[in-house]
């Protein structure tokens, strides 16, 4: 309890009363949990989304009837009404996937026969042409996107897609560029037509028994473009090479060489064949050296894509410093799960019941940052000392060393449960994460409870977001919501992600079926821009007890990806929260599925890598790979149910960890290899890290090190384990941080000496495609001034010689 000034007797009395009431409710809820709650035995498949209502479906049926009677005017007008009044609602296009009603109506228009299509274009072409020409002249992306979003099948829709792809390529947004070009269907006939096999050539062939379960892909494609097919194939191969997708690039190059061996245009300032120039670029990409890796670790998993590798500057040596995180570790309330068929072990997957690994520190500009429920700390990386001096304030509780924010500072006064030994009488575990961007720190603080029983009153403070200015020693820029304005049914799920303009965060609203939302706030002021419902479904707590969740968003190329852990994975646009797609998966029918170990996946954001989205939800033992552009399933793997962490993608492998360490093939989802400690009583303990070309995998008694390349990991040429206890790992420069249940330990540089039993390492080059050095191809191509995305090349301006424009040689219908 914070100290109080004299004369605050009434406040003391009030706090005493609140404490008594809180104790009564906690006792009642704990008793209800112990005797009434039976754990996550069965989860309902019922999923609520913002689906089109009966009025919209009636209009769709009417439009289809008009089209069948060749009443084109009536069909077109009806579809226009649906888009105008119901465009943001969702419609189910196959057993697993939802798209927006606007996109679905555009699909219906794109499938009109020539007569109907001509009539529709007669209505909209003048407007589309005006928007397109102005967008090209002013390089205004918003105008071009209006053509694509509102006037897709106009005579200018394919040209707008093409130009948007060029603009995304210049920015280094390779997935977005590919997505634009692949939405163009080329009606050239014969073998020259680009056919999307599965999704962009990513989806593996399906066995006969799986074809009914996973129907053919269904996407919006421009119907009759006359853009040059050879150039389109060359663009797709270029994007794959630039982003490091060399397996896919090899297939695309082979098709280009087979179908268009003599196609040529000006590239790199000279007349050349597409295939020849791209083949030379591909060969250089296979040989390129490593690109320097960043030293900062600015969000959970190191990047907003949730896959990052830390630089390895030296081998780690002895303990440099350590600080307390809590006087005693957090504990999971074992009483809340009382189901004889779901027997909780002493050890959870990756941590202990009585010693939760709740802390995930950051490193930014040689400053270590971590938070508790109500406080934020900043320490110097090299010494562990406070990052900035803090002036004492006699009217407030004494600050702890390194503390830069406390909820009592200028706001309300509430106890920080970090005092130690805290057991939340709720389903789940408390987690503490943050995000840093542009010298600002964004943190989710307050109660970790995100869902409450609907039939019981809410007691205690809620959650809130803060923005701290690291350039001003942690000065508070804004807080959401302001003190005393919390809505007891709303909770922030976890820390936000930031793109420099806005911050985005998952939110939960308590209800009979908890609702999952995504919200956007202005990064400078904290003002809300939009909030979008994603879905609602039954949670493992089933509305009987309080629940702690910590869902994190993944941000890549202007798209947000959310693993809801409620039966759905979704992609949303950062501009307005529009749901691009929503994938619905089959939930666990019983807690004994895969031994129930998947229920410990409680900090499991999606991982984005080169057009794929990987997710390991907590309500199914499966790991999924989805196409980032369409949400179509690429593969699922149900043989790694104990994998609670997706560490990231390196080369052609997805690295996952739990009791064991897994290498999964990103092409087909096959389990290439798994590593397990020699002793069956030892298993993974904490979140590992990808460092250099190594995997640092913590167990309870030692830190094991493996090569990221699975073939090399099989060999005996691996470093010896380091005899230190496990925890959540973060590497930064010459330091390795280990967040244990109650301590943050920093291991410093080894100063040329072997690090605690470690043999000297030979750092090998990672598999092709892991990263790129743009300087290697300077002699081949000229580059734009756009900054390259990490792991990618600068796009060649000379390759942009045939942009569709009002004066282009492309035929205009």
PDB file of C-alpha atoms in Angstrom, residues 131-402:
ATOM      1  CA  UNK A 131      -9.159   9.023 -60.088  1.00  0.00           C
ATOM      2  CA  UNK A 132      -6.507   6.904 -61.761  1.00  0.00           C
ATOM      3  CA  UNK A 133      -4.999   9.698 -63.846  1.00  0.00           C
ATOM      4  CA  UNK A 134      -4.881  12.050 -60.874  1.00  0.00           C
ATOM      5  CA  UNK A 135      -3.407   9.308 -58.680  1.00  0.00           C
ATOM      6  CA  UNK A 136      -0.630   8.603 -61.184  1.00  0.00           C
ATOM      7  CA  UNK A 137       0.135  12.258 -61.820  1.00  0.00           C
ATOM      8  CA  UNK A 138       0.328  13.071 -58.099  1.00  0.00           C
ATOM      9  CA  UNK A 139       1.554   9.647 -56.980  1.00  0.00           C
ATOM     10  CA  UNK A 140      -1.388   9.647 -54.581  1.00  0.00           C
ATOM     11  CA  UNK A 141      -1.832   6.181 -53.159  1.00  0.00           C
ATOM     12  CA  UNK A 142      -5.216   6.998 -51.633  1.00  0.00           C
ATOM     13  CA  UNK A 143      -6.746   7.825 -55.009  1.00  0.00           C
ATOM     14  CA  UNK A 144      -5.406   4.629 -56.552  1.00  0.00           C
ATOM     15  CA  UNK A 145      -6.755   2.597 -53.653  1.00  0.00           C
ATOM     16  CA  UNK A 146     -10.174   4.160 -54.181  1.00  0.00           C
ATOM     17  CA  UNK A 147     -10.124   2.749 -57.703  1.00  0.00           C
ATOM     18  CA  UNK A 148      -9.231  -0.701 -56.360  1.00  0.00           C
ATOM     19  CA  UNK A 149     -11.615  -0.670 -53.393  1.00  0.00           C
ATOM     20  CA  UNK A 150     -14.649   0.980 -54.968  1.00  0.00           C
ATOM     21  CA  UNK A 151     -14.262   0.550 -58.751  1.00  0.00           C
ATOM     22  CA  UNK A 152     -12.271  -2.661 -58.971  1.00  0.00           C
ATOM     23  CA  UNK A 153     -13.620  -4.059 -62.252  1.00  0.00           C
ATOM     24  CA  UNK A 154     -13.582  -0.758 -64.097  1.00  0.00           C
ATOM     25  CA  UNK A 155     -11.345  -0.509 -67.137  1.00  0.00           C
ATOM     26  CA  UNK A 156      -8.742   1.086 -64.862  1.00  0.00           C
ATOM     27  CA  UNK A 157      -8.747  -1.382 -61.971  1.00  0.00           C
ATOM     28  CA  UNK A 158      -5.865  -3.501 -63.257  1.00  0.00           C
ATOM     29  CA  UNK A 159      -3.742  -0.446 -63.992  1.00  0.00           C
ATOM     30  CA  UNK A 160      -4.372   0.895 -60.487  1.00  0.00           C
ATOM     31  CA  UNK A 161      -3.320  -2.466 -59.059  1.00  0.00           C
ATOM     32  CA  UNK A 162      -0.175  -2.402 -61.175  1.00  0.00           C
ATOM     33  CA  UNK A 163       0.784   1.092 -60.075  1.00  0.00           C
ATOM     34  CA  UNK A 164       0.101   0.315 -56.411  1.00  0.00           C
ATOM     35  CA  UNK A 165       2.365  -2.708 -56.731  1.00  0.00           C
ATOM     36  CA  UNK A 166       5.132  -0.470 -58.082  1.00  0.00           C
ATOM     37  CA  UNK A 167       4.744   1.927 -55.176  1.00  0.00           C
ATOM     38  CA  UNK A 168       4.820  -0.909 -52.626  1.00  0.00           C
ATOM     39  CA  UNK A 169       7.915  -2.356 -54.308  1.00  0.00           C
ATOM     40  CA  UNK A 170       9.726   0.963 -54.010  1.00  0.00           C
ATOM     41  CA  UNK A 171       8.946   1.017 -50.274  1.00  0.00           C
ATOM     42  CA  UNK A 172      10.235  -2.506 -49.836  1.00  0.00           C
ATOM     43  CA  UNK A 173       6.766  -3.901 -49.051  1.00  0.00           C
ATOM     44  CA  UNK A 174       7.220  -7.036 -51.104  1.00  0.00           C
ATOM     45  CA  UNK A 175       4.173  -8.941 -49.888  1.00  0.00           C
ATOM     46  CA  UNK A 176       1.916  -5.996 -50.646  1.00  0.00           C
ATOM     47  CA  UNK A 177       3.439  -5.612 -54.126  1.00  0.00           C
ATOM     48  CA  UNK A 178       2.920  -9.290 -54.866  1.00  0.00           C
ATOM     49  CA  UNK A 179      -0.617  -9.118 -53.540  1.00  0.00           C
ATOM     50  CA  UNK A 180      -1.477  -6.320 -55.976  1.00  0.00           C
ATOM     51  CA  UNK A 181      -0.061  -8.064 -59.034  1.00  0.00           C
ATOM     52  CA  UNK A 182      -1.517 -11.455 -58.192  1.00  0.00           C
ATOM     53  CA  UNK A 183      -5.029  -9.995 -58.146  1.00  0.00           C
ATOM     54  CA  UNK A 184      -4.725  -9.462 -61.896  1.00  0.00           C
ATOM     55  CA  UNK A 185      -6.012 -12.394 -63.955  1.00  0.00           C
ATOM     56  CA  UNK A 186      -4.424 -12.433 -67.373  1.00  0.00           C
ATOM     57  CA  UNK A 187      -6.754 -13.635 -70.129  1.00  0.00           C
ATOM     58  CA  UNK A 188      -4.072 -14.475 -72.650  1.00  0.00           C
ATOM     59  CA  UNK A 189      -5.289 -18.018 -73.169  1.00  0.00           C
ATOM     60  CA  UNK A 190      -3.277 -21.220 -73.452  1.00  0.00           C
ATOM     61  CA  UNK A 191      -0.234 -21.882 -71.296  1.00  0.00           C
ATOM     62  CA  UNK A 192       0.573 -18.196 -70.923  1.00  0.00           C
ATOM     63  CA  UNK A 193      -2.032 -17.450 -68.276  1.00  0.00           C
ATOM     64  CA  UNK A 194      -0.785 -17.081 -64.727  1.00  0.00           C
ATOM     65  CA  UNK A 195      -2.596 -19.653 -62.611  1.00  0.00           C
ATOM     66  CA  UNK A 196      -2.387 -19.328 -58.860  1.00  0.00           C
ATOM     67  CA  UNK A 197      -1.703 -22.801 -57.522  1.00  0.00           C
ATOM     68  CA  UNK A 198      -3.365 -22.755 -54.144  1.00  0.00           C
ATOM     69  CA  UNK A 199      -2.299 -19.329 -52.937  1.00  0.00           C
ATOM     70  CA  UNK A 200       0.475 -17.693 -54.886  1.00  0.00           C
ATOM     71  CA  UNK A 201       2.179 -21.014 -55.410  1.00  0.00           C
ATOM     72  CA  UNK A 202       2.602 -21.399 -51.643  1.00  0.00           C
ATOM     73  CA  UNK A 203       0.019 -24.055 -50.969  1.00  0.00           C
ATOM     74  CA  UNK A 204       1.296 -27.654 -51.271  1.00  0.00           C
ATOM     75  CA  UNK A 205      -0.678 -30.226 -53.253  1.00  0.00           C
ATOM     76  CA  UNK A 206      -3.547 -31.723 -51.249  1.00  0.00           C
ATOM     77  CA  UNK A 207      -4.237 -35.403 -50.804  1.00  0.00           C
ATOM     78  CA  UNK A 208      -7.568 -36.625 -52.153  1.00  0.00           C
ATOM     79  CA  UNK A 209      -9.050 -37.035 -48.681  1.00  0.00           C
ATOM     80  CA  UNK A 210      -8.199 -33.402 -47.813  1.00  0.00           C
ATOM     81  CA  UNK A 211      -9.703 -31.773 -50.903  1.00  0.00           C
ATOM     82  CA  UNK A 212     -13.211 -31.717 -49.422  1.00  0.00           C
ATOM     83  CA  UNK A 213     -11.956 -30.338 -46.113  1.00  0.00           C
ATOM     84  CA  UNK A 214      -9.980 -27.583 -47.821  1.00  0.00           C
ATOM     85  CA  UNK A 215     -11.854 -26.298 -50.887  1.00  0.00           C
ATOM     86  CA  UNK A 216     -10.179 -24.563 -53.831  1.00  0.00           C
ATOM     87  CA  UNK A 217      -9.080 -21.000 -53.085  1.00  0.00           C
ATOM     88  CA  UNK A 218     -11.580 -18.225 -53.648  1.00  0.00           C
ATOM     89  CA  UNK A 219     -10.220 -14.738 -54.194  1.00  0.00           C
ATOM     90  CA  UNK A 220     -10.955 -11.470 -55.940  1.00  0.00           C
ATOM     91  CA  UNK A 221      -9.116 -11.211 -59.261  1.00  0.00           C
ATOM     92  CA  UNK A 222      -9.358  -8.669 -62.052  1.00  0.00           C
ATOM     93  CA  UNK A 223     -11.125 -10.490 -64.900  1.00  0.00           C
ATOM     94  CA  UNK A 224      -9.591  -9.516 -68.272  1.00  0.00           C
ATOM     95  CA  UNK A 225      -6.364  -7.559 -68.026  1.00  0.00           C
ATOM     96  CA  UNK A 226      -4.214  -7.019 -71.105  1.00  0.00           C
ATOM     97  CA  UNK A 227      -1.078  -5.966 -69.212  1.00  0.00           C
ATOM     98  CA  UNK A 228       1.979  -7.720 -70.639  1.00  0.00           C
ATOM     99  CA  UNK A 229       2.177 -11.226 -69.202  1.00  0.00           C
ATOM    100  CA  UNK A 230       5.948 -11.603 -69.453  1.00  0.00           C
ATOM    101  CA  UNK A 231       6.474  -8.417 -67.486  1.00  0.00           C
ATOM    102  CA  UNK A 232       4.030  -9.606 -64.841  1.00  0.00           C
ATOM    103  CA  UNK A 233       5.910 -12.883 -64.404  1.00  0.00           C
ATOM    104  CA  UNK A 234       9.193 -10.988 -64.225  1.00  0.00           C
ATOM    105  CA  UNK A 235       7.760  -8.722 -61.505  1.00  0.00           C
ATOM    106  CA  UNK A 236       6.693 -11.675 -59.365  1.00  0.00           C
ATOM    107  CA  UNK A 237      10.088 -13.354 -59.703  1.00  0.00           C
ATOM    108  CA  UNK A 238      11.830 -10.085 -58.829  1.00  0.00           C
ATOM    109  CA  UNK A 239       9.767  -9.662 -55.663  1.00  0.00           C
ATOM    110  CA  UNK A 240      10.572 -13.202 -54.520  1.00  0.00           C
ATOM    111  CA  UNK A 241      14.301 -12.630 -55.064  1.00  0.00           C
ATOM    112  CA  UNK A 242      14.221  -9.275 -53.299  1.00  0.00           C
ATOM    113  CA  UNK A 243      12.512 -10.603 -50.180  1.00  0.00           C
ATOM    114  CA  UNK A 244      14.685 -13.725 -50.042  1.00  0.00           C
ATOM    115  CA  UNK A 245      12.011 -16.289 -51.022  1.00  0.00           C
ATOM    116  CA  UNK A 246      14.453 -18.200 -53.193  1.00  0.00           C
ATOM    117  CA  UNK A 247      12.525 -21.466 -53.323  1.00  0.00           C
ATOM    118  CA  UNK A 248       9.517 -19.671 -54.776  1.00  0.00           C
ATOM    119  CA  UNK A 249      11.753 -17.501 -56.994  1.00  0.00           C
ATOM    120  CA  UNK A 250      13.284 -20.609 -58.552  1.00  0.00           C
ATOM    121  CA  UNK A 251       9.831 -21.848 -59.574  1.00  0.00           C
ATOM    122  CA  UNK A 252       8.815 -18.470 -60.951  1.00  0.00           C
ATOM    123  CA  UNK A 253      12.048 -18.103 -62.906  1.00  0.00           C
ATOM    124  CA  UNK A 254      11.637 -21.562 -64.401  1.00  0.00           C
ATOM    125  CA  UNK A 255       8.138 -20.603 -65.611  1.00  0.00           C
ATOM    126  CA  UNK A 256       9.432 -17.315 -67.020  1.00  0.00           C
ATOM    127  CA  UNK A 257      12.219 -19.082 -68.897  1.00  0.00           C
ATOM    128  CA  UNK A 258       9.861 -21.753 -70.230  1.00  0.00           C
ATOM    129  CA  UNK A 259       7.046 -19.481 -71.378  1.00  0.00           C
ATOM    130  CA  UNK A 260       8.853 -16.227 -72.233  1.00  0.00           C
ATOM    131  CA  UNK A 261      12.483 -17.097 -73.016  1.00  0.00           C
ATOM    132  CA  UNK A 262      12.977 -14.142 -75.384  1.00  0.00           C
ATOM    133  CA  UNK A 263      10.898 -11.473 -73.648  1.00  0.00           C
ATOM    134  CA  UNK A 264      12.966  -8.357 -73.085  1.00  0.00           C
ATOM    135  CA  UNK A 265      12.794  -4.715 -72.080  1.00  0.00           C
ATOM    136  CA  UNK A 266      15.106  -2.095 -70.612  1.00  0.00           C
ATOM    137  CA  UNK A 267      16.530  -3.250 -67.291  1.00  0.00           C
ATOM    138  CA  UNK A 268      19.430  -1.746 -65.356  1.00  0.00           C
ATOM    139  CA  UNK A 269      19.801   0.903 -68.051  1.00  0.00           C
ATOM    140  CA  UNK A 270      20.192  -1.468 -70.969  1.00  0.00           C
ATOM    141  CA  UNK A 271      18.122  -3.633 -73.247  1.00  0.00           C
ATOM    142  CA  UNK A 272      18.073  -7.145 -71.766  1.00  0.00           C
ATOM    143  CA  UNK A 273      16.041 -10.291 -71.475  1.00  0.00           C
ATOM    144  CA  UNK A 274      13.978 -10.582 -68.313  1.00  0.00           C
ATOM    145  CA  UNK A 275      14.998 -14.167 -67.642  1.00  0.00           C
ATOM    146  CA  UNK A 276      18.703 -13.532 -68.184  1.00  0.00           C
ATOM    147  CA  UNK A 277      18.878 -10.516 -65.886  1.00  0.00           C
ATOM    148  CA  UNK A 278      16.782 -12.087 -63.166  1.00  0.00           C
ATOM    149  CA  UNK A 279      18.773 -15.318 -63.292  1.00  0.00           C
ATOM    150  CA  UNK A 280      21.953 -13.323 -62.658  1.00  0.00           C
ATOM    151  CA  UNK A 281      20.277 -11.547 -59.756  1.00  0.00           C
ATOM    152  CA  UNK A 282      19.090 -14.884 -58.388  1.00  0.00           C
ATOM    153  CA  UNK A 283      22.635 -16.295 -58.495  1.00  0.00           C
ATOM    154  CA  UNK A 284      23.951 -13.304 -56.555  1.00  0.00           C
ATOM    155  CA  UNK A 285      21.163 -13.652 -54.015  1.00  0.00           C
ATOM    156  CA  UNK A 286      22.284 -17.206 -53.305  1.00  0.00           C
ATOM    157  CA  UNK A 287      25.795 -16.007 -52.464  1.00  0.00           C
ATOM    158  CA  UNK A 288      25.075 -12.801 -50.580  1.00  0.00           C
ATOM    159  CA  UNK A 289      26.627 -12.424 -47.149  1.00  0.00           C
ATOM    160  CA  UNK A 290      24.890 -11.657 -43.906  1.00  0.00           C
ATOM    161  CA  UNK A 291      23.392  -8.226 -43.376  1.00  0.00           C
ATOM    162  CA  UNK A 292      24.274  -6.588 -40.049  1.00  0.00           C
ATOM    163  CA  UNK A 293      21.620  -7.346 -37.478  1.00  0.00           C
ATOM    164  CA  UNK A 294      20.201  -4.692 -35.198  1.00  0.00           C
ATOM    165  CA  UNK A 295      21.257  -4.493 -31.580  1.00  0.00           C
ATOM    166  CA  UNK A 296      17.900  -3.283 -30.216  1.00  0.00           C
ATOM    167  CA  UNK A 297      15.058  -5.523 -29.036  1.00  0.00           C
ATOM    168  CA  UNK A 298      12.180  -3.060 -29.164  1.00  0.00           C
ATOM    169  CA  UNK A 299       9.126  -5.276 -28.736  1.00  0.00           C
ATOM    170  CA  UNK A 300       8.115  -8.830 -27.893  1.00  0.00           C
ATOM    171  CA  UNK A 301       9.993 -11.260 -30.206  1.00  0.00           C
ATOM    172  CA  UNK A 302      12.203  -8.381 -31.363  1.00  0.00           C
ATOM    173  CA  UNK A 303      10.061  -7.040 -34.230  1.00  0.00           C
ATOM    174  CA  UNK A 304       6.437  -6.261 -34.991  1.00  0.00           C
ATOM    175  CA  UNK A 305       6.520  -9.197 -37.433  1.00  0.00           C
ATOM    176  CA  UNK A 306       7.290 -11.325 -34.320  1.00  0.00           C
ATOM    177  CA  UNK A 307      10.350 -12.880 -35.932  1.00  0.00           C
ATOM    178  CA  UNK A 308      13.783 -11.346 -35.400  1.00  0.00           C
ATOM    179  CA  UNK A 309      17.365 -12.386 -34.874  1.00  0.00           C
ATOM    180  CA  UNK A 310      19.722 -10.623 -32.530  1.00  0.00           C
ATOM    181  CA  UNK A 311      23.288  -9.743 -33.468  1.00  0.00           C
ATOM    182  CA  UNK A 312      25.998 -11.882 -31.898  1.00  0.00           C
ATOM    183  CA  UNK A 313      28.955  -9.600 -31.192  1.00  0.00           C
ATOM    184  CA  UNK A 314      30.798 -11.867 -28.784  1.00  0.00           C
ATOM    185  CA  UNK A 315      30.291 -14.895 -26.652  1.00  0.00           C
ATOM    186  CA  UNK A 316      28.590 -14.250 -23.348  1.00  0.00           C
ATOM    187  CA  UNK A 317      30.570 -14.571 -20.133  1.00  0.00           C
ATOM    188  CA  UNK A 318      29.884 -14.232 -16.434  1.00  0.00           C
ATOM    189  CA  UNK A 319      27.122 -12.316 -14.693  1.00  0.00           C
ATOM    190  CA  UNK A 320      27.554  -8.578 -15.244  1.00  0.00           C
ATOM    191  CA  UNK A 321      24.666  -7.485 -13.013  1.00  0.00           C
ATOM    192  CA  UNK A 322      21.263  -8.549 -11.767  1.00  0.00           C
ATOM    193  CA  UNK A 323      18.236  -6.803 -10.308  1.00  0.00           C
ATOM    194  CA  UNK A 324      15.038  -8.063  -8.653  1.00  0.00           C
ATOM    195  CA  UNK A 325      11.835  -8.268 -10.669  1.00  0.00           C
ATOM    196  CA  UNK A 326       9.647  -9.316  -7.753  1.00  0.00           C
ATOM    197  CA  UNK A 327      10.215 -10.147  -4.107  1.00  0.00           C
ATOM    198  CA  UNK A 328       8.619 -13.527  -4.836  1.00  0.00           C
ATOM    199  CA  UNK A 329       7.503 -15.065  -8.138  1.00  0.00           C
ATOM    200  CA  UNK A 330       3.983 -14.928  -9.487  1.00  0.00           C
ATOM    201  CA  UNK A 331       1.986 -18.114  -9.125  1.00  0.00           C
ATOM    202  CA  UNK A 332      -0.741 -19.671 -11.203  1.00  0.00           C
ATOM    203  CA  UNK A 333      -3.906 -20.438  -9.252  1.00  0.00           C
ATOM    204  CA  UNK A 334      -4.138 -24.222  -9.527  1.00  0.00           C
ATOM    205  CA  UNK A 335      -7.523 -24.164  -7.773  1.00  0.00           C
ATOM    206  CA  UNK A 336      -9.258 -22.639 -10.764  1.00  0.00           C
ATOM    207  CA  UNK A 337      -8.929 -25.848 -12.769  1.00  0.00           C
ATOM    208  CA  UNK A 338     -10.634 -28.729 -10.990  1.00  0.00           C
ATOM    209  CA  UNK A 339     -11.202 -31.354 -13.639  1.00  0.00           C
ATOM    210  CA  UNK A 340     -10.036 -34.933 -13.050  1.00  0.00           C
ATOM    211  CA  UNK A 341      -9.472 -35.350 -16.779  1.00  0.00           C
ATOM    212  CA  UNK A 342      -7.305 -32.222 -16.979  1.00  0.00           C
ATOM    213  CA  UNK A 343      -4.614 -32.834 -14.386  1.00  0.00           C
ATOM    214  CA  UNK A 344      -2.266 -29.894 -14.113  1.00  0.00           C
ATOM    215  CA  UNK A 345       1.346 -30.911 -13.505  1.00  0.00           C
ATOM    216  CA  UNK A 346       3.682 -29.150 -11.127  1.00  0.00           C
ATOM    217  CA  UNK A 347       5.400 -27.737 -14.203  1.00  0.00           C
ATOM    218  CA  UNK A 348       3.569 -25.980 -16.983  1.00  0.00           C
ATOM    219  CA  UNK A 349       4.938 -26.242 -20.509  1.00  0.00           C
ATOM    220  CA  UNK A 350       7.917 -23.891 -20.407  1.00  0.00           C
ATOM    221  CA  UNK A 351       7.573 -22.688 -16.801  1.00  0.00           C
ATOM    222  CA  UNK A 352       6.507 -23.652 -13.287  1.00  0.00           C
ATOM    223  CA  UNK A 353       3.078 -23.248 -11.737  1.00  0.00           C
ATOM    224  CA  UNK A 354       4.622 -21.588  -8.675  1.00  0.00           C
ATOM    225  CA  UNK A 355       7.168 -19.515 -10.576  1.00  0.00           C
ATOM    226  CA  UNK A 356       5.692 -17.950 -13.691  1.00  0.00           C
ATOM    227  CA  UNK A 357       8.017 -16.403 -16.258  1.00  0.00           C
ATOM    228  CA  UNK A 358       5.966 -13.247 -16.664  1.00  0.00           C
ATOM    229  CA  UNK A 359       8.585 -10.664 -17.653  1.00  0.00           C
ATOM    230  CA  UNK A 360       9.818  -9.818 -21.171  1.00  0.00           C
ATOM    231  CA  UNK A 361      12.367  -6.968 -21.130  1.00  0.00           C
ATOM    232  CA  UNK A 362      13.334  -4.693 -24.038  1.00  0.00           C
ATOM    233  CA  UNK A 363      16.643  -3.128 -25.026  1.00  0.00           C
ATOM    234  CA  UNK A 364      16.647   0.226 -26.838  1.00  0.00           C
ATOM    235  CA  UNK A 365      19.735   2.445 -27.298  1.00  0.00           C
ATOM    236  CA  UNK A 366      21.635   0.517 -24.600  1.00  0.00           C
ATOM    237  CA  UNK A 367      18.766   1.004 -22.149  1.00  0.00           C
ATOM    238  CA  UNK A 368      17.047  -2.035 -20.600  1.00  0.00           C
ATOM    239  CA  UNK A 369      13.318  -1.530 -20.083  1.00  0.00           C
ATOM    240  CA  UNK A 370      10.852  -3.715 -18.197  1.00  0.00           C
ATOM    241  CA  UNK A 371       7.530  -3.243 -16.456  1.00  0.00           C
ATOM    242  CA  UNK A 372       5.363  -4.614 -13.712  1.00  0.00           C
ATOM    243  CA  UNK A 373       1.625  -4.180 -13.297  1.00  0.00           C
ATOM    244  CA  UNK A 374       1.957  -0.511 -12.273  1.00  0.00           C
ATOM    245  CA  UNK A 375       5.571   0.546 -12.853  1.00  0.00           C
ATOM    246  CA  UNK A 376       8.122   0.929 -15.637  1.00  0.00           C
ATOM    247  CA  UNK A 377      11.885   0.697 -15.117  1.00  0.00           C
ATOM    248  CA  UNK A 378      14.878   1.804 -17.201  1.00  0.00           C
ATOM    249  CA  UNK A 379      18.433   0.600 -16.542  1.00  0.00           C
ATOM    250  CA  UNK A 380      21.754   0.991 -18.285  1.00  0.00           C
ATOM    251  CA  UNK A 381      22.604  -2.116 -20.270  1.00  0.00           C
ATOM    252  CA  UNK A 382      26.260  -2.252 -19.273  1.00  0.00           C
ATOM    253  CA  UNK A 383      25.888  -1.643 -15.532  1.00  0.00           C
ATOM    254  CA  UNK A 384      22.291  -2.275 -14.496  1.00  0.00           C
ATOM    255  CA  UNK A 385      22.248   1.152 -12.845  1.00  0.00           C
ATOM    256  CA  UNK A 386      19.293   3.544 -13.301  1.00  0.00           C
ATOM    257  CA  UNK A 387      19.255   5.018 -16.785  1.00  0.00           C
ATOM    258  CA  UNK A 388      18.449   8.515 -15.505  1.00  0.00           C
ATOM    259  CA  UNK A 389      18.530  10.223 -12.102  1.00  0.00           C
ATOM    260  CA  UNK A 390      15.128  10.468 -10.506  1.00  0.00           C
ATOM    261  CA  UNK A 391      14.373  13.441  -8.240  1.00  0.00           C
ATOM    262  CA  UNK A 392      12.755  12.385  -4.919  1.00  0.00           C
ATOM    263  CA  UNK A 393       9.155  13.393  -4.262  1.00  0.00           C
ATOM    264  CA  UNK A 394       8.279  13.599  -0.579  1.00  0.00           C
ATOM    265  CA  UNK A 395       4.549  13.456  -1.284  1.00  0.00           C
ATOM    266  CA  UNK A 396       4.724  10.086  -3.068  1.00  0.00           C
ATOM    267  CA  UNK A 397       6.041   6.613  -2.220  1.00  0.00           C
ATOM    268  CA  UNK A 398       9.795   6.199  -2.423  1.00  0.00           C
ATOM    269  CA  UNK A 399      10.789   5.247  -5.945  1.00  0.00           C
ATOM    270  CA  UNK A 400      12.643   2.034  -6.627  1.00  0.00           C
ATOM    271  CA  UNK A 401      16.010   2.187  -8.442  1.00  0.00           C
ATOM    272  CA  UNK A 402      15.469   2.732 -12.149  1.00  0.00           C
TER     273      UNK A 402
END
